[in-house]
Structures are given as C-alpha cells and as structure tokens.
Amino acid sequence: MLKNLQGIKVYLGSKSPRRKELLGELIPKFEVLNIDVEEVYDAGLSPIQIAEYLSELKAKEGQKHILKKDLLITSDTIVVHKQVILGKPVSEVEAINMLQTLSGDTHQVISAVTICHKHVISTFHEITEVTFKPLSLEEIHYYVSQFKPMDKAGAYGIQEWIGKIGVTSIKGSYYNVMGLPVQRLYEQLKTVSK
C-alpha cells in the first residue's frame, strides 16, 4: 500500500520483536538495525520530551550506518504512572512492584516515533491511557514468572496474558501500548517522497 516507499531501503532501528512484527504488517520488506545508545536524559524533561529525545537519539546514531537515501524508523516507549516513569524492570522483584503500582489504576503509555529520510528527522508521539483492574498478588506473580516481562516498559505486554485478564479500559491506540502506533506511523509514511 505504501507505494511511495518502493525503491527506498527501509530500516527499523529497534531490537523489539513487537515493533518488528507490527512494522512488518505495514512494510513487508525492511531490515533491522541494532542501535545501542545510552538512554540518559535531562531530569527536567517531561515524559513526552523524554520519549521523543530517546527516539531521536536512536535515529541520530542510526543515521551513521545508513545511506542518505535510506529511511530509518526508531521509537521509544515509556510508561508513566502519576508522573513517575516506569522503565524496563531489571529483576522479577522490580517487575512485581511495578505491576502492583499499576494495579487498580490508570497510567499512560507514551511512544515517540522518529522517521529519518534524506537526513531529515521528523518525530511524533502518541499517548494511550490504560486502566488495570485490581490485580491479585497471585496474578502478578504468575504473570512475571511465566512471561518474564523484563524487556517491557512498565513490566507488561498488553498482548499477553496480563493484558487479556487485567486491562479494563484503553483510551487511544492499542498498538501504541505494544510499542508502535501503527495507524499514525502509516499516515506519516504516506507523506515520504523519494
């Protein structure tokens, strides 16, 4: 459908299998570019600014490894609960604590996406509100032990068991919570010219 991208080599600058899967439904042929950056940012930035900064940081690093005519997509997703950013947990204990924090409450998932083409960087963000039912400690322990969500911001994947049994409402893009706001990305990619 994105005929304007024919003849343009597309890269996804992400290690996320979820982003790879989602982008594959928009663009059947692309390459994954592993980009390693130190995710350090100014403490005075807002959650939206942090997500955008990290996505752009990845794009700037990725630019060094592609041709000017190529197109690079990078993204960063953060989970915010009461203005506190919940990153990727480093242990099962931290994952359990994060899920207890999110239990019975609403939080925001913010994804920033950067498109880099002809060395022009364009970034947008998407915000989705997600509400969890009160989760029992047994449900949280089961999820963490079975699904090992240490690679996910906020310690959960909405597409996994915990999302199916725990999410009571969502306002915004479901795919944003998975890490890539596909509909918005599609609209942005339609504007890319050779």
mmCIF file of C-alpha atoms in Angstrom:
data_model
loop_
_atom_site.group_PDB
_atom_site.id
_atom_site.type_symbol
_atom_site.label_atom_id
_atom_site.label_comp_id
_atom_site.label_asym_id
_atom_site.label_seq_id
_atom_site.Cartn_x
_atom_site.Cartn_y
_atom_site.Cartn_z
ATOM 1 C CA MET A 1 0.000 0.000 0.000
ATOM 2 C CA LEU A 2 2.874 2.397 0.680
ATOM 3 C CA LYS A 3 3.844 2.640 -2.991
ATOM 4 C CA ASN A 4 5.784 5.837 -2.308
ATOM 5 C CA LEU A 5 8.349 3.732 -0.419
ATOM 6 C CA GLN A 6 9.096 1.443 -3.382
ATOM 7 C CA GLY A 7 12.791 1.666 -4.163
ATOM 8 C CA ILE A 8 13.629 3.100 -0.737
ATOM 9 C CA LYS A 9 15.566 0.855 1.628
ATOM 10 C CA VAL A 10 13.786 0.899 4.995
ATOM 11 C CA TYR A 11 15.413 0.173 8.345
ATOM 12 C CA LEU A 12 13.824 -0.348 11.739
ATOM 13 C CA GLY A 13 16.187 0.814 14.466
ATOM 14 C CA SER A 14 14.851 -1.396 17.240
ATOM 15 C CA LYS A 15 15.537 -4.724 18.907
ATOM 16 C CA SER A 16 11.870 -5.111 19.862
ATOM 17 C CA PRO A 17 10.225 -8.191 18.338
ATOM 18 C CA ARG A 18 6.851 -6.464 18.762
ATOM 19 C CA ARG A 19 7.900 -3.434 16.714
ATOM 20 C CA LYS A 20 9.362 -5.724 14.067
ATOM 21 C CA GLU A 21 6.091 -7.659 13.853
ATOM 22 C CA LEU A 22 3.948 -4.507 13.695
ATOM 23 C CA LEU A 23 6.095 -2.758 11.089
ATOM 24 C CA GLY A 24 6.094 -5.952 9.016
ATOM 25 C CA GLU A 25 2.358 -5.549 8.562
ATOM 26 C CA LEU A 26 2.888 -2.091 7.047
ATOM 27 C CA ILE A 27 6.125 -2.675 5.165
ATOM 28 C CA PRO A 28 6.780 -6.283 4.167
ATOM 29 C CA LYS A 29 10.450 -5.690 3.351
ATOM 30 C CA PHE A 30 12.773 -3.884 5.763
ATOM 31 C CA GLU A 31 15.945 -4.554 7.695
ATOM 32 C CA VAL A 32 16.510 -4.359 11.426
ATOM 33 C CA LEU A 33 19.328 -2.085 12.516
ATOM 34 C CA ASN A 34 20.523 -2.719 16.067
ATOM 35 C CA ILE A 35 21.200 0.671 17.609
ATOM 36 C CA ASP A 36 22.811 0.920 21.008
ATOM 37 C CA VAL A 37 22.582 4.239 22.819
ATOM 38 C CA GLU A 38 22.959 5.149 26.445
ATOM 39 C CA GLU A 39 19.440 6.105 27.486
ATOM 40 C CA VAL A 40 20.412 9.061 29.657
ATOM 41 C CA TYR A 41 18.390 12.271 29.617
ATOM 42 C CA ASP A 42 18.000 15.564 31.433
ATOM 43 C CA ALA A 43 15.952 15.146 34.613
ATOM 44 C CA GLY A 44 13.973 18.293 33.772
ATOM 45 C CA LEU A 45 12.359 16.812 30.667
ATOM 46 C CA SER A 46 8.671 15.886 30.625
ATOM 47 C CA PRO A 47 7.705 12.260 29.850
ATOM 48 C CA ILE A 48 6.793 13.221 26.261
ATOM 49 C CA GLN A 49 10.097 15.050 25.827
ATOM 50 C CA ILE A 50 11.983 12.039 27.194
ATOM 51 C CA ALA A 51 10.341 9.615 24.747
ATOM 52 C CA GLU A 52 10.975 11.989 21.835
ATOM 53 C CA TYR A 53 14.565 12.654 22.904
ATOM 54 C CA LEU A 54 15.377 8.937 23.178
ATOM 55 C CA SER A 55 13.749 8.128 19.833
ATOM 56 C CA GLU A 56 15.694 10.943 18.146
ATOM 57 C CA LEU A 57 18.908 9.868 19.889
ATOM 58 C CA LYS A 58 18.491 6.414 18.352
ATOM 59 C CA ALA A 59 17.791 7.971 14.936
ATOM 60 C CA LYS A 60 20.905 10.153 15.075
ATOM 61 C CA GLU A 61 23.036 7.144 15.957
ATOM 62 C CA GLY A 62 21.361 5.026 13.268
ATOM 63 C CA GLN A 63 21.964 7.689 10.603
ATOM 64 C CA LYS A 64 25.661 6.911 10.847
ATOM 65 C CA HIS A 65 25.021 3.413 9.476
ATOM 66 C CA ILE A 66 22.668 4.081 6.551
ATOM 67 C CA LEU A 67 22.789 5.943 3.252
ATOM 68 C CA LYS A 68 21.174 9.372 2.934
ATOM 69 C CA LYS A 69 18.505 7.990 0.572
ATOM 70 C CA ASP A 70 17.529 5.229 3.047
ATOM 71 C CA LEU A 71 14.674 5.561 5.523
ATOM 72 C CA LEU A 72 15.102 4.793 9.223
ATOM 73 C CA ILE A 73 12.342 4.364 11.803
ATOM 74 C CA THR A 74 13.161 4.476 15.512
ATOM 75 C CA SER A 75 10.901 4.529 18.534
ATOM 76 C CA ASP A 76 10.863 4.745 22.296
ATOM 77 C CA THR A 77 8.010 3.797 24.609
ATOM 78 C CA ILE A 78 7.648 4.779 28.239
ATOM 79 C CA VAL A 79 5.025 4.040 30.857
ATOM 80 C CA VAL A 80 4.033 6.868 33.190
ATOM 81 C CA HIS A 81 2.059 6.473 36.407
ATOM 82 C CA LYS A 82 1.334 9.623 38.407
ATOM 83 C CA GLN A 83 4.222 11.440 36.685
ATOM 84 C CA VAL A 84 6.666 8.631 37.578
ATOM 85 C CA ILE A 85 8.322 6.878 34.641
ATOM 86 C CA LEU A 86 8.324 3.093 34.829
ATOM 87 C CA GLY A 87 11.084 1.752 32.608
ATOM 88 C CA LYS A 88 12.046 -1.838 31.952
ATOM 89 C CA PRO A 89 12.379 -3.750 35.223
ATOM 90 C CA VAL A 90 15.813 -5.154 35.989
ATOM 91 C CA SER A 91 14.504 -8.037 38.109
ATOM 92 C CA GLU A 92 11.379 -10.055 38.808
ATOM 93 C CA VAL A 93 11.010 -8.240 42.140
ATOM 94 C CA GLU A 94 11.006 -4.873 40.368
ATOM 95 C CA ALA A 95 8.502 -6.194 37.794
ATOM 96 C CA ILE A 96 6.188 -7.324 40.597
ATOM 97 C CA ASN A 97 6.481 -3.922 42.287
ATOM 98 C CA MET A 98 5.682 -2.108 39.026
ATOM 99 C CA LEU A 99 2.589 -4.216 38.407
ATOM 100 C CA GLN A 100 1.422 -3.634 41.970
ATOM 101 C CA THR A 101 1.786 0.099 41.308
ATOM 102 C CA LEU A 102 -0.290 -0.134 38.110
ATOM 103 C CA SER A 103 -2.912 -2.425 39.668
ATOM 104 C CA GLY A 104 -6.361 -0.875 40.021
ATOM 105 C CA ASP A 105 -5.320 2.401 38.420
ATOM 106 C CA THR A 106 -4.862 4.248 35.126
ATOM 107 C CA HIS A 107 -1.490 5.035 33.585
ATOM 108 C CA GLN A 108 -0.200 6.498 30.337
ATOM 109 C CA VAL A 109 1.847 4.825 27.645
ATOM 110 C CA ILE A 110 3.802 7.299 25.533
ATOM 111 C CA SER A 111 5.510 6.233 22.334
ATOM 112 C CA ALA A 112 7.639 8.556 20.250
ATOM 113 C CA VAL A 113 8.466 7.577 16.690
ATOM 114 C CA THR A 114 11.180 9.162 14.571
ATOM 115 C CA ILE A 115 11.386 8.894 10.804
ATOM 116 C CA CYS A 116 14.735 9.777 9.278
ATOM 117 C CA HIS A 117 14.959 10.144 5.499
ATOM 118 C CA LYS A 118 17.464 12.160 3.473
ATOM 119 C CA HIS A 119 18.916 13.157 6.847
ATOM 120 C CA VAL A 120 15.701 14.970 7.768
ATOM 121 C CA ILE A 121 14.410 13.888 11.173
ATOM 122 C CA SER A 122 10.689 14.001 11.935
ATOM 123 C CA THR A 123 9.272 12.875 15.287
ATOM 124 C CA PHE A 124 5.743 12.411 16.589
ATOM 125 C CA HIS A 125 4.310 10.923 19.756
ATOM 126 C CA GLU A 126 1.167 9.080 20.742
ATOM 127 C CA ILE A 127 -0.379 8.796 24.213
ATOM 128 C CA THR A 128 -2.655 5.965 25.324
ATOM 129 C CA GLU A 129 -4.358 5.664 28.701
ATOM 130 C CA VAL A 130 -4.586 2.139 30.099
ATOM 131 C CA THR A 131 -6.543 1.051 33.176
ATOM 132 C CA PHE A 132 -5.886 -2.168 35.062
ATOM 133 C CA LYS A 133 -8.373 -3.883 37.336
ATOM 134 C CA PRO A 134 -7.088 -4.540 40.856
ATOM 135 C CA LEU A 135 -4.659 -7.400 40.226
ATOM 136 C CA SER A 136 -4.150 -10.047 42.889
ATOM 137 C CA LEU A 137 -0.623 -10.803 44.035
ATOM 138 C CA GLU A 138 -1.144 -14.338 42.730
ATOM 139 C CA GLU A 139 -2.000 -12.999 39.244
ATOM 140 C CA ILE A 140 1.043 -10.702 39.272
ATOM 141 C CA HIS A 141 3.412 -13.464 40.411
ATOM 142 C CA TYR A 142 2.035 -15.865 37.805
ATOM 143 C CA TYR A 143 2.475 -13.341 35.004
ATOM 144 C CA VAL A 144 6.006 -12.338 35.983
ATOM 145 C CA SER A 145 7.178 -15.936 36.448
ATOM 146 C CA GLN A 146 5.598 -17.229 33.224
ATOM 147 C CA PHE A 147 6.087 -14.288 30.837
ATOM 148 C CA LYS A 148 9.324 -12.682 32.122
ATOM 149 C CA PRO A 149 8.387 -9.084 31.204
ATOM 150 C CA MET A 150 11.830 -7.599 31.899
ATOM 151 C CA ASP A 151 12.109 -6.370 28.297
ATOM 152 C CA LYS A 152 8.949 -4.269 28.548
ATOM 153 C CA ALA A 153 8.444 -0.762 29.886
ATOM 154 C CA GLY A 154 6.074 -0.913 32.846
ATOM 155 C CA ALA A 155 6.700 -4.669 33.172
ATOM 156 C CA TYR A 156 3.838 -5.829 30.971
ATOM 157 C CA GLY A 157 2.795 -6.588 27.417
ATOM 158 C CA ILE A 158 -0.833 -5.693 26.722
ATOM 159 C CA GLN A 159 -0.994 -8.500 24.133
ATOM 160 C CA GLU A 160 -0.003 -11.073 26.770
ATOM 161 C CA TRP A 161 -2.000 -12.840 29.492
ATOM 162 C CA ILE A 162 -1.901 -9.908 31.925
ATOM 163 C CA GLY A 163 -3.408 -7.590 29.321
ATOM 164 C CA LYS A 164 -6.152 -10.040 28.484
ATOM 165 C CA ILE A 165 -7.220 -10.585 32.093
ATOM 166 C CA GLY A 166 -6.225 -7.268 33.638
ATOM 167 C CA VAL A 167 -6.871 -4.338 31.313
ATOM 168 C CA THR A 168 -10.370 -2.965 31.857
ATOM 169 C CA SER A 169 -10.170 0.022 29.523
ATOM 170 C CA ILE A 170 -7.942 1.659 26.987
ATOM 171 C CA LYS A 171 -8.214 5.157 25.544
ATOM 172 C CA GLY A 172 -6.103 5.576 22.428
ATOM 173 C CA SER A 173 -4.066 3.259 20.251
ATOM 174 C CA TYR A 174 -3.745 -0.373 21.343
ATOM 175 C CA TYR A 175 -0.672 -0.759 19.137
ATOM 176 C CA ASN A 176 0.923 2.231 20.830
ATOM 177 C CA VAL A 177 0.880 0.207 24.052
ATOM 178 C CA MET A 178 2.644 -2.599 22.163
ATOM 179 C CA GLY A 179 5.360 -0.093 21.242
ATOM 180 C CA LEU A 180 4.492 1.228 17.785
ATOM 181 C CA PRO A 181 1.459 3.418 16.980
ATOM 182 C CA VAL A 182 0.917 1.774 13.602
ATOM 183 C CA GLN A 183 -2.001 3.848 12.307
ATOM 184 C CA ARG A 184 -0.226 7.156 12.950
ATOM 185 C CA LEU A 185 3.041 5.786 11.527
ATOM 186 C CA TYR A 186 1.209 4.694 8.368
ATOM 187 C CA GLU A 187 -0.155 8.227 7.876
ATOM 188 C CA GLN A 188 3.323 9.706 8.358
ATOM 189 C CA LEU A 189 4.944 7.222 5.967
ATOM 190 C CA LYS A 190 2.415 8.131 3.250
ATOM 191 C CA THR A 191 3.974 11.616 3.173
ATOM 192 C CA VAL A 192 7.522 10.378 2.462
ATOM 193 C CA SER A 193 8.749 11.290 -1.007
ATOM 194 C CA LYS A 194 11.656 9.848 -2.976
#
